[in-house]
């Protein structure tokens, strides 16, 4: 059991190492090909893919051997990174198509791998330990994210975008087989009976409608992950236009957020803190939106690093607590499809976010940070009201 937990930590570190690469590399290439508008289009491709393929990914995770699904997801992510390599040397249209395709494939691979690993985690970790374990697991993820974003920024500055993409893709491909070393039984490796995609999706929606606590938990995860899409879209342009920085500053900002998030999650995972954190996830989500608004007002790199570090604290703890709570309240047999639902929500939020630069192309990234931060605050307050309603219903006598 301990070896399985250690393997999950290693896999999570590596997975988020490649998330860090996938944040910095395509966004930086897209910005220099077509500005923030192309960054929005490229990132929107991942959201559209998540929306369209959510029923498929959830169905596959819950019906297939989850180790094999995780391996397939990693292989797809490696291919997505490789597709970025020729983009800097292509014309505007070809470069945009390559980046959009890579973004979509990356989203597909991440959804398959993430859902499969969540199912494996539920079978390895008892329900009463899941929030604390997910918080500790987030430390490995944050370290991976910090390393990935920092390495990507420095690698682009030293070796160029294309060479970096080839190197990152080779690293991702070399890690495909690691998940197979997790020890499982046939019952643990895959979940429910074989069903069609439509019947499988209807079952998951019925489950969420009949379990409002699970529904609120799922939406909270979706909103918390949408924050990453906001900063992925706006940070490159904000670095160049508001902070007069380059790729090194871009990577350093992302690394500062990841380091701050790692330290915060380490504290939040302590036994005396984790229960408090889980109960106040929606308050933390509100603070996350507020940090985006405050960050929009910075104009010097040092102040930006400090504020962005605090932003990383807020959204990392929120994301970890929300995800841990979701894995605690949702049944293992439907976890892949429920997580696909959260991915669907995140994708819808992402489409709205990524359309903003196209609808308002002259609007500064700082203004868009304010707009998106206010949206996160509004969503958190709405979920808080709904959550209180669920608790009142639970207290009513039968």
PDB file of N, CA and C in Angstrom, residues 257-331:
ATOM      1  N   UNK A 257       4.427  31.140  -8.169  1.00  0.00           N
ATOM      2  CA  UNK A 257       3.087  30.698  -7.791  1.00  0.00           C
ATOM      3  C   UNK A 257       3.111  29.234  -7.355  1.00  0.00           C
ATOM      4  N   UNK A 258       3.860  28.410  -8.090  1.00  0.00           N
ATOM      5  CA  UNK A 258       3.925  26.991  -7.752  1.00  0.00           C
ATOM      6  C   UNK A 258       4.640  26.764  -6.424  1.00  0.00           C
ATOM      7  N   UNK A 259       5.724  27.504  -6.175  1.00  0.00           N
ATOM      8  CA  UNK A 259       6.454  27.363  -4.909  1.00  0.00           C
ATOM      9  C   UNK A 259       5.579  27.811  -3.743  1.00  0.00           C
ATOM     10  N   UNK A 260       4.916  28.956  -3.889  1.00  0.00           N
ATOM     11  CA  UNK A 260       4.008  29.417  -2.844  1.00  0.00           C
ATOM     12  C   UNK A 260       2.897  28.418  -2.593  1.00  0.00           C
ATOM     13  N   UNK A 261       2.368  27.853  -3.668  1.00  0.00           N
ATOM     14  CA  UNK A 261       1.317  26.855  -3.528  1.00  0.00           C
ATOM     15  C   UNK A 261       1.799  25.607  -2.832  1.00  0.00           C
ATOM     16  N   UNK A 262       3.036  25.194  -3.116  1.00  0.00           N
ATOM     17  CA  UNK A 262       3.600  23.998  -2.484  1.00  0.00           C
ATOM     18  C   UNK A 262       3.718  24.179  -0.978  1.00  0.00           C
ATOM     19  N   UNK A 263       4.255  25.314  -0.559  1.00  0.00           N
ATOM     20  CA  UNK A 263       4.408  25.581   0.869  1.00  0.00           C
ATOM     21  C   UNK A 263       3.047  25.641   1.562  1.00  0.00           C
ATOM     22  N   UNK A 264       2.081  26.281   0.908  1.00  0.00           N
ATOM     23  CA  UNK A 264       0.755  26.417   1.512  1.00  0.00           C
ATOM     24  C   UNK A 264       0.054  25.065   1.641  1.00  0.00           C
ATOM     25  N   UNK A 265       0.171  24.233   0.610  1.00  0.00           N
ATOM     26  CA  UNK A 265      -0.474  22.918   0.652  1.00  0.00           C
ATOM     27  C   UNK A 265       0.182  22.034   1.716  1.00  0.00           C
ATOM     28  N   UNK A 266       1.499  22.176   1.890  1.00  0.00           N
ATOM     29  CA  UNK A 266       2.183  21.408   2.933  1.00  0.00           C
ATOM     30  C   UNK A 266       1.623  21.750   4.306  1.00  0.00           C
ATOM     31  N   UNK A 267       1.378  23.025   4.557  1.00  0.00           N
ATOM     32  CA  UNK A 267       0.794  23.442   5.836  1.00  0.00           C
ATOM     33  C   UNK A 267      -0.659  22.986   5.934  1.00  0.00           C
ATOM     34  N   UNK A 268      -1.400  23.151   4.843  1.00  0.00           N
ATOM     35  CA  UNK A 268      -2.825  22.801   4.844  1.00  0.00           C
ATOM     36  C   UNK A 268      -3.070  21.312   5.005  1.00  0.00           C
ATOM     37  N   UNK A 269      -2.071  20.479   4.710  1.00  0.00           N
ATOM     38  CA  UNK A 269      -2.237  19.031   4.818  1.00  0.00           C
ATOM     39  C   UNK A 269      -2.027  18.517   6.236  1.00  0.00           C
ATOM     40  N   UNK A 270      -1.597  19.373   7.158  1.00  0.00           N
ATOM     41  CA  UNK A 270      -1.401  18.954   8.544  1.00  0.00           C
ATOM     42  C   UNK A 270      -2.743  18.557   9.155  1.00  0.00           C
ATOM     43  N   UNK A 271      -2.756  17.543  10.033  1.00  0.00           N
ATOM     44  CA  UNK A 271      -4.018  17.016  10.568  1.00  0.00           C
ATOM     45  C   UNK A 271      -4.917  18.092  11.181  1.00  0.00           C
ATOM     46  N   UNK A 272      -4.329  19.053  11.893  1.00  0.00           N
ATOM     47  CA  UNK A 272      -5.143  20.075  12.539  1.00  0.00           C
ATOM     48  C   UNK A 272      -5.670  21.131  11.596  1.00  0.00           C
ATOM     49  N   UNK A 273      -5.109  21.189  10.392  1.00  0.00           N
ATOM     50  CA  UNK A 273      -5.478  22.235   9.437  1.00  0.00           C
ATOM     51  C   UNK A 273      -6.386  21.713   8.339  1.00  0.00           C
ATOM     52  N   UNK A 274      -6.237  20.447   7.956  1.00  0.00           N
ATOM     53  CA  UNK A 274      -6.915  19.923   6.777  1.00  0.00           C
ATOM     54  C   UNK A 274      -8.435  19.962   6.925  1.00  0.00           C
ATOM     55  N   UNK A 275      -8.950  19.696   8.139  1.00  0.00           N
ATOM     56  CA  UNK A 275     -10.410  19.730   8.326  1.00  0.00           C
ATOM     57  C   UNK A 275     -10.946  21.148   8.180  1.00  0.00           C
ATOM     58  N   UNK A 276     -10.199  22.118   8.697  1.00  0.00           N
ATOM     59  CA  UNK A 276     -10.603  23.526   8.557  1.00  0.00           C
ATOM     60  C   UNK A 276     -10.579  23.947   7.098  1.00  0.00           C
ATOM     61  N   UNK A 277      -9.551  23.539   6.379  1.00  0.00           N
ATOM     62  CA  UNK A 277      -9.410  23.897   4.965  1.00  0.00           C
ATOM     63  C   UNK A 277     -10.558  23.336   4.134  1.00  0.00           C
ATOM     64  N   UNK A 278     -10.902  22.076   4.391  1.00  0.00           N
ATOM     65  CA  UNK A 278     -11.984  21.446   3.626  1.00  0.00           C
ATOM     66  C   UNK A 278     -13.305  22.181   3.848  1.00  0.00           C
ATOM     67  N   UNK A 279     -13.549  22.642   5.076  1.00  0.00           N
ATOM     68  CA  UNK A 279     -14.802  23.328   5.392  1.00  0.00           C
ATOM     69  C   UNK A 279     -14.881  24.724   4.786  1.00  0.00           C
ATOM     70  N   UNK A 280     -13.733  25.325   4.463  1.00  0.00           N
ATOM     71  CA  UNK A 280     -13.711  26.710   3.990  1.00  0.00           C
ATOM     72  C   UNK A 280     -13.170  26.834   2.567  1.00  0.00           C
ATOM     73  N   UNK A 281     -13.393  25.779   1.772  1.00  0.00           N
ATOM     74  CA  UNK A 281     -12.898  25.778   0.395  1.00  0.00           C
ATOM     75  C   UNK A 281     -13.493  26.922  -0.424  1.00  0.00           C
ATOM     76  N   UNK A 282     -14.775  27.195  -0.258  1.00  0.00           N
ATOM     77  CA  UNK A 282     -15.425  28.239  -1.051  1.00  0.00           C
ATOM     78  C   UNK A 282     -14.942  29.635  -0.639  1.00  0.00           C
ATOM     79  N   UNK A 283     -14.594  29.816   0.629  1.00  0.00           N
ATOM     80  CA  UNK A 283     -13.985  31.079   1.039  1.00  0.00           C
ATOM     81  C   UNK A 283     -12.627  31.251   0.373  1.00  0.00           C
ATOM     82  N   UNK A 284     -11.851  30.181   0.318  1.00  0.00           N
ATOM     83  CA  UNK A 284     -10.551  30.240  -0.350  1.00  0.00           C
ATOM     84  C   UNK A 284     -10.715  30.528  -1.841  1.00  0.00           C
ATOM     85  N   UNK A 285     -11.766  29.990  -2.448  1.00  0.00           N
ATOM     86  CA  UNK A 285     -12.022  30.269  -3.861  1.00  0.00           C
ATOM     87  C   UNK A 285     -12.338  31.749  -4.069  1.00  0.00           C
ATOM     88  N   UNK A 286     -13.056  32.343  -3.132  1.00  0.00           N
ATOM     89  CA  UNK A 286     -13.319  33.785  -3.193  1.00  0.00           C
ATOM     90  C   UNK A 286     -12.020  34.577  -3.125  1.00  0.00           C
ATOM     91  N   UNK A 287     -11.120  34.169  -2.220  1.00  0.00           N
ATOM     92  CA  UNK A 287      -9.830  34.848  -2.093  1.00  0.00           C
ATOM     93  C   UNK A 287      -8.986  34.683  -3.362  1.00  0.00           C
ATOM     94  N   UNK A 288      -9.146  33.554  -4.023  1.00  0.00           N
ATOM     95  CA  UNK A 288      -8.431  33.342  -5.283  1.00  0.00           C
ATOM     96  C   UNK A 288      -8.840  34.375  -6.316  1.00  0.00           C
ATOM     97  N   UNK A 289     -10.140  34.599  -6.457  1.00  0.00           N
ATOM     98  CA  UNK A 289     -10.607  35.632  -7.383  1.00  0.00           C
ATOM     99  C   UNK A 289     -10.083  37.004  -7.013  1.00  0.00           C
ATOM    100  N   UNK A 290     -10.017  37.278  -5.706  1.00  0.00           N
ATOM    101  CA  UNK A 290      -9.529  38.588  -5.247  1.00  0.00           C
ATOM    102  C   UNK A 290      -8.056  38.785  -5.587  1.00  0.00           C
ATOM    103  N   UNK A 291      -7.243  37.717  -5.479  1.00  0.00           N
ATOM    104  CA  UNK A 291      -5.820  37.861  -5.800  1.00  0.00           C
ATOM    105  C   UNK A 291      -5.610  38.195  -7.279  1.00  0.00           C
ATOM    106  N   UNK A 292      -6.486  37.691  -8.150  1.00  0.00           N
ATOM    107  CA  UNK A 292      -6.375  38.024  -9.575  1.00  0.00           C
ATOM    108  C   UNK A 292      -6.631  39.513  -9.798  1.00  0.00           C
ATOM    109  N   UNK A 293      -7.587  40.052  -9.073  1.00  0.00           N
ATOM    110  CA  UNK A 293      -7.885  41.481  -9.191  1.00  0.00           C
ATOM    111  C   UNK A 293      -6.703  42.309  -8.704  1.00  0.00           C
ATOM    112  N   UNK A 294      -6.132  41.933  -7.561  1.00  0.00           N
ATOM    113  CA  UNK A 294      -4.989  42.671  -7.007  1.00  0.00           C
ATOM    114  C   UNK A 294      -3.776  42.573  -7.935  1.00  0.00           C
ATOM    115  N   UNK A 295      -3.539  41.369  -8.492  1.00  0.00           N
ATOM    116  CA  UNK A 295      -2.396  41.182  -9.388  1.00  0.00           C
ATOM    117  C   UNK A 295      -2.491  42.098 -10.605  1.00  0.00           C
ATOM    118  N   UNK A 296      -3.688  42.363 -11.063  1.00  0.00           N
ATOM    119  CA  UNK A 296      -3.877  43.208 -12.248  1.00  0.00           C
ATOM    120  C   UNK A 296      -3.361  44.630 -12.044  1.00  0.00           C
ATOM    121  N   UNK A 297      -3.208  45.036 -10.775  1.00  0.00           N
ATOM    122  CA  UNK A 297      -2.790  46.404 -10.470  1.00  0.00           C
ATOM    123  C   UNK A 297      -1.277  46.561 -10.383  1.00  0.00           C
ATOM    124  N   UNK A 298      -0.518  45.456 -10.414  1.00  0.00           N
ATOM    125  CA  UNK A 298       0.936  45.540 -10.271  1.00  0.00           C
ATOM    126  C   UNK A 298       1.583  45.986 -11.579  1.00  0.00           C
ATOM    127  N   UNK A 299       2.694  46.693 -11.436  1.00  0.00           N
ATOM    128  CA  UNK A 299       3.417  47.186 -12.609  1.00  0.00           C
ATOM    129  C   UNK A 299       4.922  46.999 -12.507  1.00  0.00           C
ATOM    130  N   UNK A 300       5.414  46.430 -11.425  1.00  0.00           N
ATOM    131  CA  UNK A 300       6.846  46.158 -11.280  1.00  0.00           C
ATOM    132  C   UNK A 300       7.053  44.654 -11.065  1.00  0.00           C
ATOM    133  N   UNK A 301       8.128  44.076 -11.627  1.00  0.00           N
ATOM    134  CA  UNK A 301       8.342  42.624 -11.523  1.00  0.00           C
ATOM    135  C   UNK A 301       8.401  42.099 -10.095  1.00  0.00           C
ATOM    136  N   UNK A 302       9.062  42.825  -9.177  1.00  0.00           N
ATOM    137  CA  UNK A 302       9.202  42.330  -7.810  1.00  0.00           C
ATOM    138  C   UNK A 302       7.848  42.232  -7.114  1.00  0.00           C
ATOM    139  N   UNK A 303       7.058  43.296  -7.223  1.00  0.00           N
ATOM    140  CA  UNK A 303       5.727  43.273  -6.610  1.00  0.00           C
ATOM    141  C   UNK A 303       4.861  42.194  -7.262  1.00  0.00           C
ATOM    142  N   UNK A 304       4.996  42.052  -8.575  1.00  0.00           N
ATOM    143  CA  UNK A 304       4.228  41.039  -9.291  1.00  0.00           C
ATOM    144  C   UNK A 304       4.586  39.636  -8.797  1.00  0.00           C
ATOM    145  N   UNK A 305       5.881  39.380  -8.562  1.00  0.00           N
ATOM    146  CA  UNK A 305       6.301  38.075  -8.052  1.00  0.00           C
ATOM    147  C   UNK A 305       5.675  37.782  -6.695  1.00  0.00           C
ATOM    148  N   UNK A 306       5.634  38.788  -5.826  1.00  0.00           N
ATOM    149  CA  UNK A 306       5.075  38.600  -4.487  1.00  0.00           C
ATOM    150  C   UNK A 306       3.572  38.318  -4.566  1.00  0.00           C
ATOM    151  N   UNK A 307       2.866  39.149  -5.319  1.00  0.00           N
ATOM    152  CA  UNK A 307       1.411  38.991  -5.419  1.00  0.00           C
ATOM    153  C   UNK A 307       1.054  37.677  -6.111  1.00  0.00           C
ATOM    154  N   UNK A 308       1.791  37.350  -7.171  1.00  0.00           N
ATOM    155  CA  UNK A 308       1.498  36.115  -7.902  1.00  0.00           C
ATOM    156  C   UNK A 308       1.802  34.893  -7.045  1.00  0.00           C
ATOM    157  N   UNK A 309       2.810  35.016  -6.169  1.00  0.00           N
ATOM    158  CA  UNK A 309       3.092  33.935  -5.225  1.00  0.00           C
ATOM    159  C   UNK A 309       1.922  33.702  -4.285  1.00  0.00           C
ATOM    160  N   UNK A 310       1.326  34.802  -3.769  1.00  0.00           N
ATOM    161  CA  UNK A 310       0.144  34.676  -2.915  1.00  0.00           C
ATOM    162  C   UNK A 310      -1.037  34.109  -3.691  1.00  0.00           C
ATOM    163  N   UNK A 311      -1.148  34.485  -4.962  1.00  0.00           N
ATOM    164  CA  UNK A 311      -2.216  33.925  -5.798  1.00  0.00           C
ATOM    165  C   UNK A 311      -2.047  32.414  -5.917  1.00  0.00           C
ATOM    166  N   UNK A 312      -0.806  31.970  -6.094  1.00  0.00           N
ATOM    167  CA  UNK A 312      -0.537  30.543  -6.159  1.00  0.00           C
ATOM    168  C   UNK A 312      -0.918  29.823  -4.877  1.00  0.00           C
ATOM    169  N   UNK A 313      -0.694  30.493  -3.740  1.00  0.00           N
ATOM    170  CA  UNK A 313      -1.111  29.928  -2.454  1.00  0.00           C
ATOM    171  C   UNK A 313      -2.614  29.684  -2.442  1.00  0.00           C
ATOM    172  N   UNK A 314      -3.373  30.723  -2.833  1.00  0.00           N
ATOM    173  CA  UNK A 314      -4.834  30.644  -2.761  1.00  0.00           C
ATOM    174  C   UNK A 314      -5.385  29.562  -3.676  1.00  0.00           C
ATOM    175  N   UNK A 315      -4.970  29.586  -4.963  1.00  0.00           N
ATOM    176  CA  UNK A 315      -5.611  28.629  -5.871  1.00  0.00           C
ATOM    177  C   UNK A 315      -5.079  27.202  -5.695  1.00  0.00           C
ATOM    178  N   UNK A 316      -3.860  27.035  -5.207  1.00  0.00           N
ATOM    179  CA  UNK A 316      -3.342  25.677  -4.997  1.00  0.00           C
ATOM    180  C   UNK A 316      -4.065  24.989  -3.844  1.00  0.00           C
ATOM    181  N   UNK A 317      -4.238  25.703  -2.729  1.00  0.00           N
ATOM    182  CA  UNK A 317      -4.938  25.119  -1.585  1.00  0.00           C
ATOM    183  C   UNK A 317      -6.402  24.869  -1.944  1.00  0.00           C
ATOM    184  N   UNK A 318      -7.018  25.820  -2.636  1.00  0.00           N
ATOM    185  CA  UNK A 318      -8.415  25.661  -3.039  1.00  0.00           C
ATOM    186  C   UNK A 318      -8.595  24.447  -3.929  1.00  0.00           C
ATOM    187  N   UNK A 319      -7.743  24.332  -4.931  1.00  0.00           N
ATOM    188  CA  UNK A 319      -7.845  23.226  -5.885  1.00  0.00           C
ATOM    189  C   UNK A 319      -7.635  21.881  -5.195  1.00  0.00           C
ATOM    190  N   UNK A 320      -6.659  21.802  -4.306  1.00  0.00           N
ATOM    191  CA  UNK A 320      -6.363  20.546  -3.623  1.00  0.00           C
ATOM    192  C   UNK A 320      -7.497  20.146  -2.685  1.00  0.00           C
ATOM    193  N   UNK A 321      -7.989  21.114  -1.903  1.00  0.00           N
ATOM    194  CA  UNK A 321      -9.067  20.812  -0.968  1.00  0.00           C
ATOM    195  C   UNK A 321     -10.336  20.409  -1.709  1.00  0.00           C
ATOM    196  N   UNK A 322     -10.638  21.115  -2.786  1.00  0.00           N
ATOM    197  CA  UNK A 322     -11.851  20.809  -3.557  1.00  0.00           C
ATOM    198  C   UNK A 322     -11.755  19.430  -4.192  1.00  0.00           C
ATOM    199  N   UNK A 323     -10.606  19.102  -4.746  1.00  0.00           N
ATOM    200  CA  UNK A 323     -10.438  17.801  -5.390  1.00  0.00           C
ATOM    201  C   UNK A 323     -10.467  16.670  -4.373  1.00  0.00           C
ATOM    202  N   UNK A 324      -9.832  16.874  -3.218  1.00  0.00           N
ATOM    203  CA  UNK A 324      -9.862  15.863  -2.172  1.00  0.00           C
ATOM    204  C   UNK A 324     -11.266  15.617  -1.656  1.00  0.00           C
ATOM    205  N   UNK A 325     -12.031  16.690  -1.485  1.00  0.00           N
ATOM    206  CA  UNK A 325     -13.409  16.555  -1.023  1.00  0.00           C
ATOM    207  C   UNK A 325     -14.254  15.809  -2.051  1.00  0.00           C
ATOM    208  N   UNK A 326     -14.038  16.112  -3.319  1.00  0.00           N
ATOM    209  CA  UNK A 326     -14.785  15.431  -4.380  1.00  0.00           C
ATOM    210  C   UNK A 326     -14.522  13.936  -4.356  1.00  0.00           C
ATOM    211  N   UNK A 327     -13.258  13.536  -4.204  1.00  0.00           N
ATOM    212  CA  UNK A 327     -12.918  12.111  -4.194  1.00  0.00           C
ATOM    213  C   UNK A 327     -13.414  11.415  -2.933  1.00  0.00           C
ATOM    214  N   UNK A 328     -13.744  12.192  -1.910  1.00  0.00           N
ATOM    215  CA  UNK A 328     -14.286  11.620  -0.677  1.00  0.00           C
ATOM    216  C   UNK A 328     -15.779  11.343  -0.796  1.00  0.00           C
ATOM    217  N   UNK A 329     -16.520  12.255  -1.439  1.00  0.00           N
ATOM    218  CA  UNK A 329     -17.982  12.131  -1.455  1.00  0.00           C
ATOM    219  C   UNK A 329     -18.516  11.365  -2.659  1.00  0.00           C
ATOM    220  N   UNK A 330     -17.708  11.204  -3.725  1.00  0.00           N
ATOM    221  CA  UNK A 330     -18.187  10.554  -4.953  1.00  0.00           C
ATOM    222  C   UNK A 330     -17.846   9.065  -4.934  1.00  0.00           C
ATOM    223  N   UNK A 331     -18.783   8.253  -5.393  1.00  0.00           N
ATOM    224  CA  UNK A 331     -18.573   6.820  -5.458  1.00  0.00           C
ATOM    225  C   UNK A 331     -17.520   6.470  -6.510  1.00  0.00           C
TER     226      UNK A 331
END
